[in-house]
Coordinates of C-alpha atoms in Angstrom, one line a residue:
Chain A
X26 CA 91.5 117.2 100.7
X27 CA 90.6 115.3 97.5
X28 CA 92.6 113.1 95.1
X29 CA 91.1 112.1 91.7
X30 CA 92.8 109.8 89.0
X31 CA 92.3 111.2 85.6
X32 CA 92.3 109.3 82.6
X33 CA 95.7 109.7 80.7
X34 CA 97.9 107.9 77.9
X35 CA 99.4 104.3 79.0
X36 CA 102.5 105.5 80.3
X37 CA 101.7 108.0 81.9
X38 CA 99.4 108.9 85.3
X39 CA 97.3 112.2 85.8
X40 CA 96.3 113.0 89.5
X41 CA 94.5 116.1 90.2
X42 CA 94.8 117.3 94.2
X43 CA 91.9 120.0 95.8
X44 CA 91.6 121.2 98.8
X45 CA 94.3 122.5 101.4
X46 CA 97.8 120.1 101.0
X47 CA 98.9 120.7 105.0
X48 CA 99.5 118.7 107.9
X49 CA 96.0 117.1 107.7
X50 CA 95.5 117.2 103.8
X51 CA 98.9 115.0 103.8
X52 CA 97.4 112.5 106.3
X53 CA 94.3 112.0 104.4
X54 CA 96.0 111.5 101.2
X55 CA 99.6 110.6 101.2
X56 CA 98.8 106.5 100.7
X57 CA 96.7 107.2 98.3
X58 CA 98.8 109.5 96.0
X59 CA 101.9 107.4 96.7
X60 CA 99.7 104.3 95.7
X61 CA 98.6 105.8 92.3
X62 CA 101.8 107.9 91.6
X63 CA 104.4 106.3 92.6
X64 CA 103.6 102.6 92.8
X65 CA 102.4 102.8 89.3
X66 CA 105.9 102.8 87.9
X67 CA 104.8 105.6 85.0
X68 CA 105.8 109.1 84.8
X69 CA 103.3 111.0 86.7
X70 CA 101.4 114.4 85.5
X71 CA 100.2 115.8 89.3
X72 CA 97.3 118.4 88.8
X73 CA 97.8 121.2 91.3
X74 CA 95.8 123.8 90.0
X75 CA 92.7 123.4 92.5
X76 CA 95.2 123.3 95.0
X77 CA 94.1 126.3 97.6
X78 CA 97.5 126.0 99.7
X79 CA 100.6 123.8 99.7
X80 CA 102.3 123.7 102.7
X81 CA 105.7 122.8 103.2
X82 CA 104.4 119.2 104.5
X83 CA 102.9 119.1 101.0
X84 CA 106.1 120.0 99.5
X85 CA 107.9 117.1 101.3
X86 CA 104.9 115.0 100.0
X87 CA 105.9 115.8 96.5
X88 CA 109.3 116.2 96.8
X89 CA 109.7 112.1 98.4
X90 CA 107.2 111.0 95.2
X91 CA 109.5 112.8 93.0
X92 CA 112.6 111.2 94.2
X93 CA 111.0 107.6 94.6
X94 CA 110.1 108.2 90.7
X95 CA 113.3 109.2 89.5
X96 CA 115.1 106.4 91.2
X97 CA 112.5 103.9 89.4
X98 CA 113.9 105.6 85.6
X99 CA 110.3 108.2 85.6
X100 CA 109.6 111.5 86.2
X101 CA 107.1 113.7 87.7
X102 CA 105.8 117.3 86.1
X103 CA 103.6 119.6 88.5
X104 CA 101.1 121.7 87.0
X105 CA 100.0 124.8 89.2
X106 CA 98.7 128.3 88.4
X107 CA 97.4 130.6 90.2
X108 CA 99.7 133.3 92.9
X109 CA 99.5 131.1 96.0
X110 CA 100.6 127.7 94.8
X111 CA 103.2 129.0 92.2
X112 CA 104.5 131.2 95.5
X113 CA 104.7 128.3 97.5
X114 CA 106.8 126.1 94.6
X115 CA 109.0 129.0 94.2
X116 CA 110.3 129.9 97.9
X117 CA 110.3 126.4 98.3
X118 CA 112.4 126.2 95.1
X119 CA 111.0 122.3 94.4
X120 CA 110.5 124.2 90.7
X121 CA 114.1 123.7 90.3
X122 CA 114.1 119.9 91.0
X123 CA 110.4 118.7 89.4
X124 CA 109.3 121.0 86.7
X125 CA 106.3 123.1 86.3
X126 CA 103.7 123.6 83.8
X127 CA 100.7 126.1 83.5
X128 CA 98.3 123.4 81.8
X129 CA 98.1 119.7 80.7
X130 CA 99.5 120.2 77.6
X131 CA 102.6 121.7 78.4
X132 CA 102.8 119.4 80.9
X133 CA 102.3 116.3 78.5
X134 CA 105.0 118.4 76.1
X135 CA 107.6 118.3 79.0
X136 CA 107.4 115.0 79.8
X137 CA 107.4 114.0 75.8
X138 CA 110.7 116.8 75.7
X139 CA 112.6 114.7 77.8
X140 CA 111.6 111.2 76.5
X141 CA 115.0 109.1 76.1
Chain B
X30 CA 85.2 70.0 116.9
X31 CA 82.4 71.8 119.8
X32 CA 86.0 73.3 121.5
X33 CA 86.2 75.6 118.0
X34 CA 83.1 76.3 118.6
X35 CA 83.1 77.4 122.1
X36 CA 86.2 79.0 120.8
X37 CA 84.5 80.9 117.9
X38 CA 81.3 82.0 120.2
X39 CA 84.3 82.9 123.0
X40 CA 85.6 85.4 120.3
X41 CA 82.3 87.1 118.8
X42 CA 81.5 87.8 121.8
X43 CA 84.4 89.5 123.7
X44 CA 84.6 93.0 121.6
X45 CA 80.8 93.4 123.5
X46 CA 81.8 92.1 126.7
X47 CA 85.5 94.1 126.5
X48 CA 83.8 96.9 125.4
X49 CA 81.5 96.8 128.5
X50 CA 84.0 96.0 130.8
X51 CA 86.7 98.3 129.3
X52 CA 88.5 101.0 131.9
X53 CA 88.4 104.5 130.3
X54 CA 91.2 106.7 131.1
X55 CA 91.2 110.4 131.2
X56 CA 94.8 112.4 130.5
X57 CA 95.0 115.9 130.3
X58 CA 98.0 116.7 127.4
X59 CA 99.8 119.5 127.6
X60 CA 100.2 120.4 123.7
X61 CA 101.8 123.8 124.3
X62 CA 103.6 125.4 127.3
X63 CA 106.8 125.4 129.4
X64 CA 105.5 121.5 130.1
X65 CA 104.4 120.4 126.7
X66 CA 104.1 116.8 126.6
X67 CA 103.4 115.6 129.5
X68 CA 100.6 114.0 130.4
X69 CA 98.5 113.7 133.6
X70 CA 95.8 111.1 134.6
X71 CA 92.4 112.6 135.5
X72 CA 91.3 109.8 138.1
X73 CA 89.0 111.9 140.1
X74 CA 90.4 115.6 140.3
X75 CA 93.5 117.7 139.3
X76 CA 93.7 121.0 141.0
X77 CA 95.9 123.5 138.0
X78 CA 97.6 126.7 138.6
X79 CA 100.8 128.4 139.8
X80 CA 101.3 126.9 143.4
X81 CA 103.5 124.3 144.0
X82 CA 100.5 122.7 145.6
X83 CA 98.9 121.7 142.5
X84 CA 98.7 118.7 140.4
X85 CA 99.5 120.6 137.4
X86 CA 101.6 123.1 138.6
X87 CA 102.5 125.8 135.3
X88 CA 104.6 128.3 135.9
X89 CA 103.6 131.3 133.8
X90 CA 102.9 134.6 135.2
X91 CA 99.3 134.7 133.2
X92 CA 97.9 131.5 135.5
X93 CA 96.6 132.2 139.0
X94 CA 97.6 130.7 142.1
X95 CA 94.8 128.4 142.5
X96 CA 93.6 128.7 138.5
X97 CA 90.8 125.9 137.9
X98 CA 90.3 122.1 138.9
X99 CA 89.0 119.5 136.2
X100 CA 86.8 116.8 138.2
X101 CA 86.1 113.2 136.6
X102 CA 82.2 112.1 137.6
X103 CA 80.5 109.2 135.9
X104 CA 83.2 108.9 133.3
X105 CA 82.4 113.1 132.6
X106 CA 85.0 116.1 133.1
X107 CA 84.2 118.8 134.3
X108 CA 86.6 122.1 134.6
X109 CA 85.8 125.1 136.9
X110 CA 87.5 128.5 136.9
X111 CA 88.4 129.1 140.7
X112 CA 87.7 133.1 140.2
X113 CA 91.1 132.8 137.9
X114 CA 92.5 136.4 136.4
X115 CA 93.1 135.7 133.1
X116 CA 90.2 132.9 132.5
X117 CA 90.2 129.0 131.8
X118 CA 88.7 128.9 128.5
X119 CA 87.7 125.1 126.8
X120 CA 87.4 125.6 122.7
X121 CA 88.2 128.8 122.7
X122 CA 85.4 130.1 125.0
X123 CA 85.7 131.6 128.3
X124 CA 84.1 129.3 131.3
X125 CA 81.9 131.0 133.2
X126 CA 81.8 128.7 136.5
X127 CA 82.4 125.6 135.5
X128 CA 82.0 123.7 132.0
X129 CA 81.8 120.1 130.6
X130 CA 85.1 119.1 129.0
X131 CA 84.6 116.4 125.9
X132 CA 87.2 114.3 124.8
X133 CA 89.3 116.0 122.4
X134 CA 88.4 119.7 124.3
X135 CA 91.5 121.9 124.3
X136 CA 91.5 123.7 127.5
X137 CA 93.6 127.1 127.4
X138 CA 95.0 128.4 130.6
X139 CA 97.2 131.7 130.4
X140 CA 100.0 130.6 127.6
X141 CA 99.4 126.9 128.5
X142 CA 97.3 124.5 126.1
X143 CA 96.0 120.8 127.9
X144 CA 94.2 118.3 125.9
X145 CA 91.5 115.9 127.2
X146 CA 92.0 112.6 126.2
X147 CA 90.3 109.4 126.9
X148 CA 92.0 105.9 126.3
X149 CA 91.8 102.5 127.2
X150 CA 94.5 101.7 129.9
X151 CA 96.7 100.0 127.6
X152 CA 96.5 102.9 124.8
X153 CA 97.7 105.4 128.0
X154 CA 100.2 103.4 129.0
X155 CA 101.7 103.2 125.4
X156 CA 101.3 107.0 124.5
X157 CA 102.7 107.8 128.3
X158 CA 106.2 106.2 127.0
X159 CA 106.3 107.8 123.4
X160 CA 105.5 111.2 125.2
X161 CA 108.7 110.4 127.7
X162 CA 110.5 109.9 124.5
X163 CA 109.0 113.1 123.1
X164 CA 109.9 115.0 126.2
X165 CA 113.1 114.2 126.3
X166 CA 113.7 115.1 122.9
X167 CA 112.1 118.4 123.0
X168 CA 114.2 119.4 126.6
X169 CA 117.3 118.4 124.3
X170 CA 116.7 120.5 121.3
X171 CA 115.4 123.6 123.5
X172 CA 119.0 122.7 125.8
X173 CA 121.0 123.4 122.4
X174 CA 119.7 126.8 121.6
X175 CA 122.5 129.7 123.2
X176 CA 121.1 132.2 125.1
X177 CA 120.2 135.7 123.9
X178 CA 122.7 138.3 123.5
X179 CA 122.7 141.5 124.7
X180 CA 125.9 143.7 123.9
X181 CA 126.1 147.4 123.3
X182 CA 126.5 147.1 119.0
X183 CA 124.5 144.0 118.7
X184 CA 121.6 142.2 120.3
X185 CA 119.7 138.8 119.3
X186 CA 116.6 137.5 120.6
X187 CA 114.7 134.5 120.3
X188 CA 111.1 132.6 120.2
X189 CA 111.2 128.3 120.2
X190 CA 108.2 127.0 120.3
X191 CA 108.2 123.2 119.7
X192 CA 104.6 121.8 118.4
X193 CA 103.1 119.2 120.1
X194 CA 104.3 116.3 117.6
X195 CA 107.8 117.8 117.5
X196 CA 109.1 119.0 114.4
X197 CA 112.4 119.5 113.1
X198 CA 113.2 123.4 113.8
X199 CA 116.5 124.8 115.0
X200 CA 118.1 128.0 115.6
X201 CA 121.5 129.1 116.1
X202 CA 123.9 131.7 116.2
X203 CA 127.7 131.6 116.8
X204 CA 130.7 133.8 116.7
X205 CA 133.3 133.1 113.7
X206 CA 135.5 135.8 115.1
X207 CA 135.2 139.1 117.5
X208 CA 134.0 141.0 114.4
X209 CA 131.8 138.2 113.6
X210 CA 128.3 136.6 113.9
X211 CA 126.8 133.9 112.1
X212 CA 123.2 133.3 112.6
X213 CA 120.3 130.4 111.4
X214 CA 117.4 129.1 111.4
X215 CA 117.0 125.1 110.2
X216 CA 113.8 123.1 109.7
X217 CA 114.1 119.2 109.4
X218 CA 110.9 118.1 107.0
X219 CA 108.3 116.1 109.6
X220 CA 107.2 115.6 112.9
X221 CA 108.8 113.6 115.5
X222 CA 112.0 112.1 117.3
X223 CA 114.0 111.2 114.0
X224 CA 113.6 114.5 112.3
X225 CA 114.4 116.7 115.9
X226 CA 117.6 114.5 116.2
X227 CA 118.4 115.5 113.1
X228 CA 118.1 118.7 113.0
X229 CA 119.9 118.5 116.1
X230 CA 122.9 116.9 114.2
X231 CA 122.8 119.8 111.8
X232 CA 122.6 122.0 114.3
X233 CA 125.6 120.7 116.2
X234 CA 127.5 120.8 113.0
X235 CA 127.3 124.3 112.5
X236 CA 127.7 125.4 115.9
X237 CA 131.0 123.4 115.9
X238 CA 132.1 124.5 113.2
X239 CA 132.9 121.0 112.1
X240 CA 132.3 120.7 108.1
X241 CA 135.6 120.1 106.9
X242 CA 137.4 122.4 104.4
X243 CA 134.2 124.9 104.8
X244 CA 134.4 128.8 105.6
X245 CA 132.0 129.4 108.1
X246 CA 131.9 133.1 106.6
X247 CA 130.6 132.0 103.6
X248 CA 127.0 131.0 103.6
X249 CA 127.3 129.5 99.9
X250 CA 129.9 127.7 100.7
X251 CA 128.2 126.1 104.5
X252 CA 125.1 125.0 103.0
X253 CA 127.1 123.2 99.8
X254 CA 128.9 121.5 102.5
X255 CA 125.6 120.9 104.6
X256 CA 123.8 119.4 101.4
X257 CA 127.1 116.8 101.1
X258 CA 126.9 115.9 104.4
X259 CA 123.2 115.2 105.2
X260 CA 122.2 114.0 102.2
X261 CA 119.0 112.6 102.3
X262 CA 119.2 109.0 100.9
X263 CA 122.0 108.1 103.7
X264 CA 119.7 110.0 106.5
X265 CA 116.3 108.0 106.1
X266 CA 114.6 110.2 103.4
X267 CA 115.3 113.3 105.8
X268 CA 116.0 116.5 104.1
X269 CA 116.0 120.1 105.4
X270 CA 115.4 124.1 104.7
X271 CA 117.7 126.3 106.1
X272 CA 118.7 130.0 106.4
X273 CA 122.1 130.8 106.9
X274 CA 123.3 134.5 107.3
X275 CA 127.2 136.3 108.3
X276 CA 127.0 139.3 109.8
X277 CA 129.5 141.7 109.8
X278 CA 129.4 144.1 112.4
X279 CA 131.8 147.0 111.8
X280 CA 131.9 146.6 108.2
X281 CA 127.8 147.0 108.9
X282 CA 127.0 144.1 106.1
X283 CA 125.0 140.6 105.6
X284 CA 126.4 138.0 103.6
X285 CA 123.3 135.2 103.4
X286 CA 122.0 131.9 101.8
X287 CA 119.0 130.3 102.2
X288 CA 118.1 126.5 100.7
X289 CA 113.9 125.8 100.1
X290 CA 113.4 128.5 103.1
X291 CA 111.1 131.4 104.0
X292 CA 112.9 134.5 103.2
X293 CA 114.4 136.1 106.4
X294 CA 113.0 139.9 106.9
X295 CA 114.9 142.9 107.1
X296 CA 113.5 146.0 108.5
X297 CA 114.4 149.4 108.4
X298 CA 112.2 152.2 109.6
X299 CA 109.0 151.2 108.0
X300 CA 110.5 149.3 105.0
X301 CA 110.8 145.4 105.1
X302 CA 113.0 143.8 102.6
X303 CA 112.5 140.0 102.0
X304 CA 116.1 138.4 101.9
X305 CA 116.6 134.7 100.4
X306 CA 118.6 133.2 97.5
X307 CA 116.9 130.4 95.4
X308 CA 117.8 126.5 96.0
X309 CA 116.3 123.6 96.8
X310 CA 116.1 122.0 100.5
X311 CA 119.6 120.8 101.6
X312 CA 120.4 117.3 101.0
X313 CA 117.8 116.9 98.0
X314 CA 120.0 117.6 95.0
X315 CA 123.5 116.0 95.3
X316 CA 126.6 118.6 94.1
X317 CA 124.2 121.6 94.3
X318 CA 126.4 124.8 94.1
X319 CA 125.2 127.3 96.3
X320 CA 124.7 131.3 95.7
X321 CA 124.7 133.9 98.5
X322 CA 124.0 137.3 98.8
X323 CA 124.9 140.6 100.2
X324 CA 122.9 143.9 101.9
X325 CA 124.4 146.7 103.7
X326 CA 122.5 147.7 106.9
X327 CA 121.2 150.8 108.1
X328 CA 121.9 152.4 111.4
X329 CA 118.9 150.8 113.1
X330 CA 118.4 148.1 111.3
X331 CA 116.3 144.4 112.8
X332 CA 116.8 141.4 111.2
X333 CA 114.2 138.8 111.6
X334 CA 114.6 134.9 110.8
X335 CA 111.9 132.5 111.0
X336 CA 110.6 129.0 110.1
X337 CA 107.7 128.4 108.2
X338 CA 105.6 127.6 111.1
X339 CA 105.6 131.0 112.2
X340 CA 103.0 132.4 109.2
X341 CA 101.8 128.8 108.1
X342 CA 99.2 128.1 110.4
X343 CA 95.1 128.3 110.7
X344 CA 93.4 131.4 111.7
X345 CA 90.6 131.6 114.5
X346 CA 88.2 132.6 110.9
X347 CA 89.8 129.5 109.3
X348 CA 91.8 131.0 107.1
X349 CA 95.9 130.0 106.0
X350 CA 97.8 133.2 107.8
X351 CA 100.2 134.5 105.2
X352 CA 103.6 135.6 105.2
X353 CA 102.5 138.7 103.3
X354 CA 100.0 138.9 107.0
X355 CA 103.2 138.7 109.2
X356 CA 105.2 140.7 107.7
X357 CA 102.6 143.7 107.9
X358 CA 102.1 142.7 111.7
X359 CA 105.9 143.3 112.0
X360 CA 105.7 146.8 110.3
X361 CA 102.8 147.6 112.1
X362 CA 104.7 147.0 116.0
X363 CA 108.5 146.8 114.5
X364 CA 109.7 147.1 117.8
X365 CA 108.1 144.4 119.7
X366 CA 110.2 141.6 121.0
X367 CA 109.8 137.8 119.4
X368 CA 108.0 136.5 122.4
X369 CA 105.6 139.9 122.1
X370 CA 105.0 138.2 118.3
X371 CA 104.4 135.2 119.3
X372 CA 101.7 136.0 121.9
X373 CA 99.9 138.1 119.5
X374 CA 100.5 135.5 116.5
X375 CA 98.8 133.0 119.0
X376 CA 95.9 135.4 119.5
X377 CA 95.4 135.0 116.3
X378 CA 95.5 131.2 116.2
X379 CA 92.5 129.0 115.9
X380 CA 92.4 127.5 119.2
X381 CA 95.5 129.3 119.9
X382 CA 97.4 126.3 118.5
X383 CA 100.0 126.4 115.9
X384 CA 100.7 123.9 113.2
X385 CA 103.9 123.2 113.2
X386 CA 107.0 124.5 115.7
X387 CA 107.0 128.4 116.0
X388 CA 110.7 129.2 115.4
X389 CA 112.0 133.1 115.4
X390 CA 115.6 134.9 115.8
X391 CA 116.0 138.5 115.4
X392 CA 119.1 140.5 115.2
X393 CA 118.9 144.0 115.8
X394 CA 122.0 146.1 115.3
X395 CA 122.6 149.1 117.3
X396 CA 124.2 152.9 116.3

């Protein structure tokens, strides 16, 4: 499981996630993402397309970032293609509380959309 | 001034000398099984197997009498198959006499699953308490679950399988009134005490009926009351997926609801319809409204509810199983009991192990 910091505008942050996002991929990455999604204070772009599964201990992982943002005034956008991920968003319905985009720059319009 | 640095030369060298000097123990870990949890010290042999004799005594009809005996030599274990039935098998392979078991070796015997672990004293003596606490938790979530039903119109069965780190699984089913039945299926996000007493206080909520100002025949209208309740801000960033179904039994018809869940299954003949509603996990999204839905069932129809655990787990050829995968298993042997499913889900397993707990309830309605 792989985390990598992307370069993005100033007020925002671009992770991309590979690998499996289970019990294990959680373990190995959780501090990390929380550290450079969350602690950064700035709405956050999270990359799942290279995502190869997302299991519902990923979800949670997402799900707690989310909410942690939103308390802190930012928001998170998700972007994931591809049948298993976008499965996994939907029966989990987490697309109904952190939107989802097919690419960067829908996800960079979203988050520009809902600018105060 | 030459105290520090007696001191200091003291300290540099006591990792080498404690690390000489340190006492390794050996535990076996039951991960899965009737006993999971519990630990026993390897000091110099354990006899395991279905006699009361035995150390590790497991009662399951797949272990023989006198099964195998692990031996500790020279800091080594070593396990050997007494002539067994069914096999001892370390990784997945079947011993043949006896075999060397390496820290960290699973060691499968019949539906039982031991771990060999080696720790310093102090590291057993720790883990020994948090698996008390462990136990104790995982006897009082399997304690809450009714029995199975077996009545002439209507018959539910069940297959709870808690994983080693305890997650937050739960099911349930009650009666609202004669004509009736109101079944679920809950899964607490995590592992560990905190979520399985949680789910436990979901779970105690439902089968009590207790939500006030909720009709416990309307599944919208439960898990809207569920999200108020257990919010997850006042309940230590806890939050939970749950099916919740109604079934009618005369009238023949499901009313259902399901928040951030797998769909439950409903099979009829050799058709399998997926049955969920969309909404996010309860206690996620304050003042969610709730939708439900309704199906009419067919004269032999089987409903099947399950937690994510039960298709989210590694295969022996390291792939993610699917719930596309179980739910062609289930067409392929629709008639086999939830236990039956399990054993063959576990089969298919790498290591025989699954992820997370292995929750299943099916409801199968009679002409």
């Amino acid at each position: 499981m792989n985390l990598r910091v992307l370069e993005a505008p100033p007020t925002q942050v671009h992770v991309a996630l590979d690998g499996r996002l289970d019990t294990a991929g959680v373990d190995a990455i959780e501090v990390k993402f929380n550290a450079a999604v969350v602690a950064r204070r700035k709405d956050a772009v999270v990359d799942l397309s290279a995502l190869e599964f997302l299991s519902s201990m990923g979800v949670r992982m997402l799900l707690l970032a989310a909410k942690a943002l939103e308390r802190a005034g930012q928001r998170m956008v998700l972007v994931a293609r591809g049948p298993v991920i976008s499965a996994a968003l939907q029966h989990s319905a987490i697309d109904e509380l952190i939107p989802v985009a097919q690419d960067l720059e829908q996800a960079r319009s979203i988050l520009a959309a809902e600018q105060p | 001034m030459s105290e520090h640095d007696s001191s200091d030369r003291t300290i540099t060298s006591l990792p080498i000398s404690a690390e000489r000097e340190v006492e390794w123990t050996h535990v076996l870990v039951v991960a899965e099984g009737d006993r999971a949890g519990e630990r026993f010290v390897l000091e110099r042999e354990l006899s395991i197997g279905r006699d009361p004799t035995c150390d590790v005594r497991l009662v399951d009809r797949s272990v023989s009498r006198l099964h195998c005996r692990v031996i500790l030599a020279e800091q080594r274990a070593l396990v050997t198959d007494n002539g067994s039935t069914n096999g001892t098998f370390v990784d997945g392979a079947r011993v043949q006499g006896s075999a060397a078991l390496k820290p960290g070796a699973l060691l499968r015997i019949g539906d039982h699953l031991l771990r060999h672990e080696v720790r310093t004293a102090t590291e057993a003596a720790r883990e020994a308490e948090l698996a008390q606490d462990l136990r104790k938790a995982r006897e009082y979530v399997a304690a809450l679950i009714p029995a199975p039903l077996a009545r002439a119109d209507v018959r539910i069965e069940w297959a709870f399988q808690p994983c080693a780190a305890l997650g937050g699984d739960l099911l349930g089913y009650h009666w609202i009134d004669d004509a009736r039945l109101a079944v679920y299926v809950l899964d607490v996000c995590g592992h560990g005490v905190g979520p399985a007493m949680h789910s436990a206080s979901v779970f105690n909520a439902l089968r009590g009926q207790t939500l006030p100002h909720t009709d416990f025949a309307s599944p919208a209208q439960v898990l809207a009351a569920l999200n108020q309740h257990f919010e997850m801000e006042r309940h230590g960033g806890m939050y939970l997926t749950a099916w919740y179904g109604v079934l009618e039994l005369r009238a023949r018809r499901l009313s259902f609801a399901s928040a951030g869940h797998p769909p439950a299954l409903l099979l009829e003949g050799a058709r399998s319809t997926r049955l969920a509603t969309k909404s996010p996990p309860i206690g996620v999204s304050e003042g969610r409204r709730f939708t439900q839905s309704q199906v009419e069932l067919g004269a032999r129809s089987r409903l099947w509810v399950l937690s994510d655990g039960v298709f989210e787990f590694t295969s022996s050829d390291e792939r993610v199983f699917s719930l596309d995968e179980f739910e062609r298993e289930l067409l392929a042997a629709p008639h086999s009991s939830p236990s039956d499913v399990q054993r063959a889900l576990q089969g298919r397993a790498k290591r025989g192990v699954f992820e997370d707990d292995f929750s299943m309830l099916t409801v199968s309605l009679e002409p």
